[in-house]
Every structure is written in C-alpha cells, then in structure tokens.
JSON list of C-alpha atoms in Angstrom, two decimals:
[
{"chain": "K", "resi": 922, "resn": "MET", "atom": "CA", "xyz": [200.00, 41.57, -217.05]},
{"chain": "K", "resi": 923, "resn": "PRO", "atom": "CA", "xyz": [200.43, 40.04, -213.35]},
{"chain": "K", "resi": 924, "resn": "THR", "atom": "CA", "xyz": [203.12, 37.66, -212.88]},
{"chain": "K", "resi": 925, "resn": "ARG", "atom": "CA", "xyz": [203.70, 34.92, -210.60]},
{"chain": "K", "resi": 926, "resn": "GLU", "atom": "CA", "xyz": [205.92, 36.86, -208.31]},
{"chain": "K", "resi": 927, "resn": "THR", "atom": "CA", "xyz": [203.07, 39.59, -207.83]},
{"chain": "K", "resi": 928, "resn": "GLU", "atom": "CA", "xyz": [200.19, 36.70, -207.18]},
{"chain": "K", "resi": 929, "resn": "THR", "atom": "CA", "xyz": [202.45, 35.29, -204.53]},
{"chain": "K", "resi": 930, "resn": "ASN", "atom": "CA", "xyz": [203.25, 38.38, -202.80]},
{"chain": "K", "resi": 931, "resn": "GLY", "atom": "CA", "xyz": [199.59, 39.91, -203.25]},
{"chain": "K", "resi": 932, "resn": "VAL", "atom": "CA", "xyz": [196.77, 40.56, -200.92]},
{"chain": "K", "resi": 933, "resn": "GLY", "atom": "CA", "xyz": [195.72, 36.83, -200.04]},
{"chain": "K", "resi": 934, "resn": "PRO", "atom": "CA", "xyz": [198.83, 36.01, -198.77]},
{"chain": "K", "resi": 935, "resn": "ALA", "atom": "CA", "xyz": [199.46, 39.33, -196.85]},
{"chain": "K", "resi": 936, "resn": "ALA", "atom": "CA", "xyz": [196.10, 39.24, -195.06]},
{"chain": "K", "resi": 937, "resn": "LYS", "atom": "CA", "xyz": [196.81, 35.57, -194.15]},
{"chain": "K", "resi": 938, "resn": "GLN", "atom": "CA", "xyz": [200.14, 36.80, -192.71]},
{"chain": "K", "resi": 939, "resn": "VAL", "atom": "CA", "xyz": [198.38, 39.84, -190.81]},
{"chain": "K", "resi": 940, "resn": "ALA", "atom": "CA", "xyz": [195.88, 37.55, -189.22]},
{"chain": "K", "resi": 941, "resn": "GLU", "atom": "CA", "xyz": [198.33, 34.89, -188.27]},
{"chain": "K", "resi": 942, "resn": "HIS", "atom": "CA", "xyz": [200.38, 37.81, -186.31]},
{"chain": "K", "resi": 943, "resn": "ALA", "atom": "CA", "xyz": [196.97, 39.02, -184.74]},
{"chain": "K", "resi": 944, "resn": "SER", "atom": "CA", "xyz": [196.35, 35.46, -183.53]},
{"chain": "K", "resi": 945, "resn": "SER", "atom": "CA", "xyz": [199.94, 35.13, -182.25]},
{"chain": "K", "resi": 946, "resn": "LEU", "atom": "CA", "xyz": [199.54, 38.67, -180.36]},
{"chain": "K", "resi": 947, "resn": "ALA", "atom": "CA", "xyz": [196.15, 37.27, -178.79]},
{"chain": "K", "resi": 948, "resn": "ARG", "atom": "CA", "xyz": [197.90, 34.47, -177.76]},
{"chain": "K", "resi": 949, "resn": "LEU", "atom": "CA", "xyz": [200.69, 36.24, -176.42]},
{"chain": "K", "resi": 950, "resn": "GLU", "atom": "CA", "xyz": [198.42, 38.42, -174.40]},
{"chain": "K", "resi": 951, "resn": "LEU", "atom": "CA", "xyz": [196.34, 35.99, -172.99]},
{"chain": "K", "resi": 952, "resn": "GLU", "atom": "CA", "xyz": [199.50, 34.14, -171.79]},
{"chain": "K", "resi": 953, "resn": "LEU", "atom": "CA", "xyz": [200.67, 37.54, -170.18]},
{"chain": "K", "resi": 954, "resn": "ALA", "atom": "CA", "xyz": [197.32, 37.67, -168.32]},
{"chain": "K", "resi": 955, "resn": "VAL", "atom": "CA", "xyz": [197.73, 34.02, -167.20]},
{"chain": "K", "resi": 956, "resn": "LEU", "atom": "CA", "xyz": [201.26, 34.97, -165.73]},
{"chain": "K", "resi": 957, "resn": "GLU", "atom": "CA", "xyz": [200.24, 38.18, -164.34]},
{"chain": "K", "resi": 958, "resn": "LEU", "atom": "CA", "xyz": [197.37, 36.64, -162.48]},
{"chain": "K", "resi": 959, "resn": "LYS", "atom": "CA", "xyz": [199.21, 33.73, -161.08]},
{"chain": "K", "resi": 960, "resn": "LYS", "atom": "CA", "xyz": [201.81, 36.20, -159.75]},
{"chain": "K", "resi": 961, "resn": "LYS", "atom": "CA", "xyz": [198.95, 38.32, -157.93]},
{"chain": "K", "resi": 962, "resn": "VAL", "atom": "CA", "xyz": [197.72, 34.96, -156.53]},
{"chain": "K", "resi": 963, "resn": "ALA", "atom": "CA", "xyz": [200.75, 33.57, -155.16]},
{"chain": "K", "resi": 964, "resn": "ARG", "atom": "CA", "xyz": [201.48, 37.12, -153.54]},
{"chain": "K", "resi": 965, "resn": "LEU", "atom": "CA", "xyz": [197.73, 37.11, -152.15]},
{"chain": "K", "resi": 966, "resn": "GLY", "atom": "CA", "xyz": [198.45, 33.61, -151.03]},
{"chain": "K", "resi": 967, "resn": "ILE", "atom": "CA", "xyz": [201.53, 34.09, -149.34]},
{"chain": "K", "resi": 968, "resn": "GLY", "atom": "CA", "xyz": [200.29, 37.38, -147.62]},
{"chain": "K", "resi": 969, "resn": "ILE", "atom": "CA", "xyz": [197.03, 35.55, -146.37]},
{"chain": "K", "resi": 970, "resn": "ALA", "atom": "CA", "xyz": [199.42, 32.97, -144.90]},
{"chain": "K", "resi": 971, "resn": "LEU", "atom": "CA", "xyz": [201.80, 35.16, -143.21]},
{"chain": "K", "resi": 972, "resn": "GLY", "atom": "CA", "xyz": [198.57, 37.38, -141.84]},
{"chain": "K", "resi": 973, "resn": "VAL", "atom": "CA", "xyz": [197.12, 34.22, -140.25]},
{"chain": "K", "resi": 974, "resn": "GLY", "atom": "CA", "xyz": [200.07, 33.44, -138.63]},
{"chain": "K", "resi": 975, "resn": "GLY", "atom": "CA", "xyz": [200.78, 36.81, -137.36]},
{"chain": "K", "resi": 976, "resn": "LEU", "atom": "CA", "xyz": [197.00, 36.62, -136.12]},
{"chain": "K", "resi": 977, "resn": "LEU", "atom": "CA", "xyz": [197.64, 33.38, -134.30]},
{"chain": "K", "resi": 978, "resn": "PHE", "atom": "CA", "xyz": [200.01, 35.48, -132.25]},
{"chain": "K", "resi": 979, "resn": "ALA", "atom": "CA", "xyz": [198.43, 38.33, -131.61]},
{"chain": "K", "resi": 980, "resn": "LEU", "atom": "CA", "xyz": [195.08, 36.46, -130.58]},
{"chain": "K", "resi": 981, "resn": "PHE", "atom": "CA", "xyz": [197.23, 34.97, -127.92]},
{"chain": "K", "resi": 982, "resn": "ALA", "atom": "CA", "xyz": [199.01, 38.15, -126.95]},
{"chain": "K", "resi": 983, "resn": "LEU", "atom": "CA", "xyz": [195.73, 39.92, -126.60]},
{"chain": "K", "resi": 984, "resn": "GLY", "atom": "CA", "xyz": [194.00, 36.83, -124.73]},
{"chain": "K", "resi": 985, "resn": "PHE", "atom": "CA", "xyz": [196.89, 37.52, -122.08]},
{"chain": "K", "resi": 986, "resn": "ALA", "atom": "CA", "xyz": [196.27, 41.13, -122.10]},
{"chain": "K", "resi": 987, "resn": "PHE", "atom": "CA", "xyz": [192.69, 40.74, -121.58]},
{"chain": "K", "resi": 988, "resn": "ALA", "atom": "CA", "xyz": [193.21, 38.77, -118.77]},
{"chain": "K", "resi": 989, "resn": "THR", "atom": "CA", "xyz": [195.56, 41.53, -117.28]},
{"chain": "K", "resi": 990, "resn": "ILE", "atom": "CA", "xyz": [192.90, 44.28, -117.79]},
{"chain": "K", "resi": 991, "resn": "ALA", "atom": "CA", "xyz": [190.46, 41.81, -115.90]},
{"chain": "K", "resi": 992, "resn": "ALA", "atom": "CA", "xyz": [192.51, 41.22, -113.16]},
{"chain": "K", "resi": 993, "resn": "ALA", "atom": "CA", "xyz": [193.68, 44.90, -112.97]},
{"chain": "K", "resi": 994, "resn": "LEU", "atom": "CA", "xyz": [190.07, 45.91, -112.74]},
{"chain": "K", "resi": 995, "resn": "ALA", "atom": "CA", "xyz": [188.60, 43.00, -110.44]},
{"chain": "K", "resi": 996, "resn": "THR", "atom": "CA", "xyz": [191.06, 44.73, -107.56]},
{"chain": "K", "resi": 997, "resn": "ALA", "atom": "CA", "xyz": [189.21, 47.81, -107.66]},
{"chain": "K", "resi": 998, "resn": "MET", "atom": "CA", "xyz": [185.34, 46.33, -108.34]},
{"chain": "K", "resi": 999, "resn": "SER", "atom": "CA", "xyz": [183.41, 42.88, -108.33]},
{"chain": "K", "resi": 1000, "resn": "THR", "atom": "CA", "xyz": [184.96, 40.44, -110.42]},
{"chain": "K", "resi": 1001, "resn": "TRP", "atom": "CA", "xyz": [181.92, 39.95, -112.60]},
{"chain": "K", "resi": 1002, "resn": "LEU", "atom": "CA", "xyz": [182.04, 43.67, -113.50]},
{"chain": "K", "resi": 1003, "resn": "ALA", "atom": "CA", "xyz": [185.57, 43.99, -114.44]},
{"chain": "K", "resi": 1004, "resn": "LEU", "atom": "CA", "xyz": [184.97, 41.03, -116.68]},
{"chain": "K", "resi": 1005, "resn": "LEU", "atom": "CA", "xyz": [181.76, 42.48, -118.09]},
{"chain": "K", "resi": 1006, "resn": "ILE", "atom": "CA", "xyz": [183.67, 45.78, -119.12]},
{"chain": "K", "resi": 1007, "resn": "THR", "atom": "CA", "xyz": [186.32, 43.57, -120.73]},
{"chain": "K", "resi": 1008, "resn": "THR", "atom": "CA", "xyz": [184.35, 41.85, -122.65]},
{"chain": "K", "resi": 1009, "resn": "GLY", "atom": "CA", "xyz": [182.86, 44.98, -123.90]},
{"chain": "K", "resi": 1010, "resn": "ILE", "atom": "CA", "xyz": [186.14, 46.28, -124.82]},
{"chain": "K", "resi": 1011, "resn": "LEU", "atom": "CA", "xyz": [186.69, 43.17, -126.80]},
{"chain": "K", "resi": 1012, "resn": "LEU", "atom": "CA", "xyz": [183.50, 43.54, -128.70]},
{"chain": "K", "resi": 1013, "resn": "GLY", "atom": "CA", "xyz": [184.08, 47.05, -129.60]},
{"chain": "K", "resi": 1014, "resn": "LEU", "atom": "CA", "xyz": [187.73, 46.27, -130.97]},
{"chain": "K", "resi": 1015, "resn": "ALA", "atom": "CA", "xyz": [186.31, 43.12, -133.10]},
{"chain": "K", "resi": 1016, "resn": "ALA", "atom": "CA", "xyz": [183.61, 45.68, -134.72]},
{"chain": "K", "resi": 1017, "resn": "VAL", "atom": "CA", "xyz": [186.37, 47.69, -135.31]},
{"chain": "K", "resi": 1018, "resn": "LEU", "atom": "CA", "xyz": [188.68, 45.36, -137.00]},
{"chain": "K", "resi": 1019, "resn": "ALA", "atom": "CA", "xyz": [185.66, 43.81, -139.01]},
{"chain": "K", "resi": 1020, "resn": "VAL", "atom": "CA", "xyz": [184.75, 47.08, -140.52]},
{"chain": "K", "resi": 1021, "resn": "VAL", "atom": "CA", "xyz": [188.45, 47.99, -141.43]},
{"chain": "K", "resi": 1022, "resn": "ALA", "atom": "CA", "xyz": [188.88, 44.47, -143.01]},
{"chain": "K", "resi": 1023, "resn": "LEU", "atom": "CA", "xyz": [185.83, 44.88, -145.13]},
{"chain": "K", "resi": 1024, "resn": "GLY", "atom": "CA", "xyz": [186.98, 47.93, -146.63]},
{"chain": "K", "resi": 1025, "resn": "LEU", "atom": "CA", "xyz": [190.39, 46.37, -147.41]},
{"chain": "K", "resi": 1026, "resn": "ILE", "atom": "CA", "xyz": [188.39, 43.32, -149.02]},
{"chain": "K", "resi": 1027, "resn": "ARG", "atom": "CA", "xyz": [186.55, 45.33, -151.32]},
{"chain": "K", "resi": 1028, "resn": "LYS", "atom": "CA", "xyz": [189.40, 47.32, -152.73]},
{"chain": "K", "resi": 1029, "resn": "ALA", "atom": "CA", "xyz": [191.12, 44.27, -153.82]},
{"chain": "K", "resi": 1030, "resn": "ASN", "atom": "CA", "xyz": [191.20, 44.21, -157.78]},
{"chain": "K", "resi": 1031, "resn": "PRO", "atom": "CA", "xyz": [192.50, 41.08, -159.18]},
{"chain": "K", "resi": 1032, "resn": "VAL", "atom": "CA", "xyz": [192.32, 42.35, -162.91]},
{"chain": "K", "resi": 1033, "resn": "PRO", "atom": "CA", "xyz": [195.40, 41.84, -164.95]},
{"chain": "K", "resi": 1034, "resn": "GLU", "atom": "CA", "xyz": [196.03, 45.34, -165.84]},
{"chain": "K", "resi": 1035, "resn": "GLN", "atom": "CA", "xyz": [198.93, 45.55, -167.78]},
{"chain": "K", "resi": 1036, "resn": "ALA", "atom": "CA", "xyz": [197.79, 42.54, -170.31]},
{"chain": "K", "resi": 1037, "resn": "ILE", "atom": "CA", "xyz": [194.48, 44.77, -170.65]},
{"chain": "K", "resi": 1038, "resn": "ALA", "atom": "CA", "xyz": [196.45, 47.61, -171.31]},
{"chain": "K", "resi": 1039, "resn": "GLU", "atom": "CA", "xyz": [198.39, 45.96, -173.62]},
{"chain": "K", "resi": 1040, "resn": "ALA", "atom": "CA", "xyz": [195.62, 44.38, -175.65]},
{"chain": "K", "resi": 1041, "resn": "ARG", "atom": "CA", "xyz": [194.30, 48.07, -175.87]},
{"chain": "K", "resi": 1042, "resn": "ARG", "atom": "CA", "xyz": [197.33, 49.26, -177.44]},
{"chain": "K", "resi": 1043, "resn": "THR", "atom": "CA", "xyz": [197.59, 46.34, -179.64]},
{"chain": "K", "resi": 1044, "resn": "THR", "atom": "CA", "xyz": [194.06, 46.81, -180.86]},
{"chain": "K", "resi": 1045, "resn": "GLU", "atom": "CA", "xyz": [194.71, 50.56, -181.36]},
{"chain": "K", "resi": 1046, "resn": "ALA", "atom": "CA", "xyz": [197.95, 49.85, -183.32]},
{"chain": "K", "resi": 1047, "resn": "LEU", "atom": "CA", "xyz": [196.45, 47.23, -185.63]},
{"chain": "K", "resi": 1048, "resn": "LYS", "atom": "CA", "xyz": [193.21, 49.76, -186.25]},
{"chain": "K", "resi": 1049, "resn": "SER", "atom": "CA", "xyz": [195.80, 52.32, -187.04]},
{"chain": "K", "resi": 1050, "resn": "ASP", "atom": "CA", "xyz": [197.85, 50.01, -189.29]},
{"chain": "K", "resi": 1051, "resn": "ALA", "atom": "CA", "xyz": [194.40, 48.94, -190.98]},
{"chain": "K", "resi": 1052, "resn": "ARG", "atom": "CA", "xyz": [193.73, 52.61, -191.96]},
{"chain": "K", "resi": 1053, "resn": "THR", "atom": "CA", "xyz": [196.75, 53.44, -193.53]}
]
C-alpha cells in the first residue's frame, strides 16, 4: 500500500526535477554560447582595428616606395613609361592581396564550437541516463 512518503518521492516530482535541470542546462549552454561569441567578436574587432591602422601606415610607405621606383625608372627611360610600369606593379600587388584576403575571409568561422560540443555531450548524457 503506497504511503504519503512514496507519493511525494514518486515519478512525477522526479520527472519535474529532471525537466527543470534540463532547462537549466539549456540556459547555461545558451549563456556559454553567447559569452563565447562575444569573446570571438571582441577579438575580431580588435584585430580589424589594428589591421586597419597597420594598413594605413603601409599605404603611406608603399606610396613613397613606388614614387621612388618611378623616379629611379625615370632616370633610364621616359617618365610616362616609368609611371606605367609602376602602375602595373601596383595593380599586380593589389590583385594578389585581394585573392589572399578573400581566402582568409572565407576561412573565418564565428561558430561557438565549445558550446555546441557541450550541448552534444549533455544531450548524450541525458539520453544515456534516460535509458538506464
């Protein structure tokens, strides 16, 4: 004959407790994903800002370098030909840099990998606990 003690410790309250724990785990995993994405976005933002600053200085340096190349070529040939050769070199470098940049951008992966892996482990653990 069931007693009050067994009724309060039955399957219903246990199932409710498991559901609450699963809900809590889901919220924590979502919070982990948000924190991981914030960290990755912050790193990406800082990296982009530093890269833009470096590119600005590199742009000025390249301008002076190519002006020097054009001036040096102008001593051996016509000025217009020296400038045309320098322009061709610049266009070639720009094309190479654009191809490399596109390759790097395509490899960027802003997916919260740790949070997804943790969610999979939790799901597997819950499934294995439900089976036993």
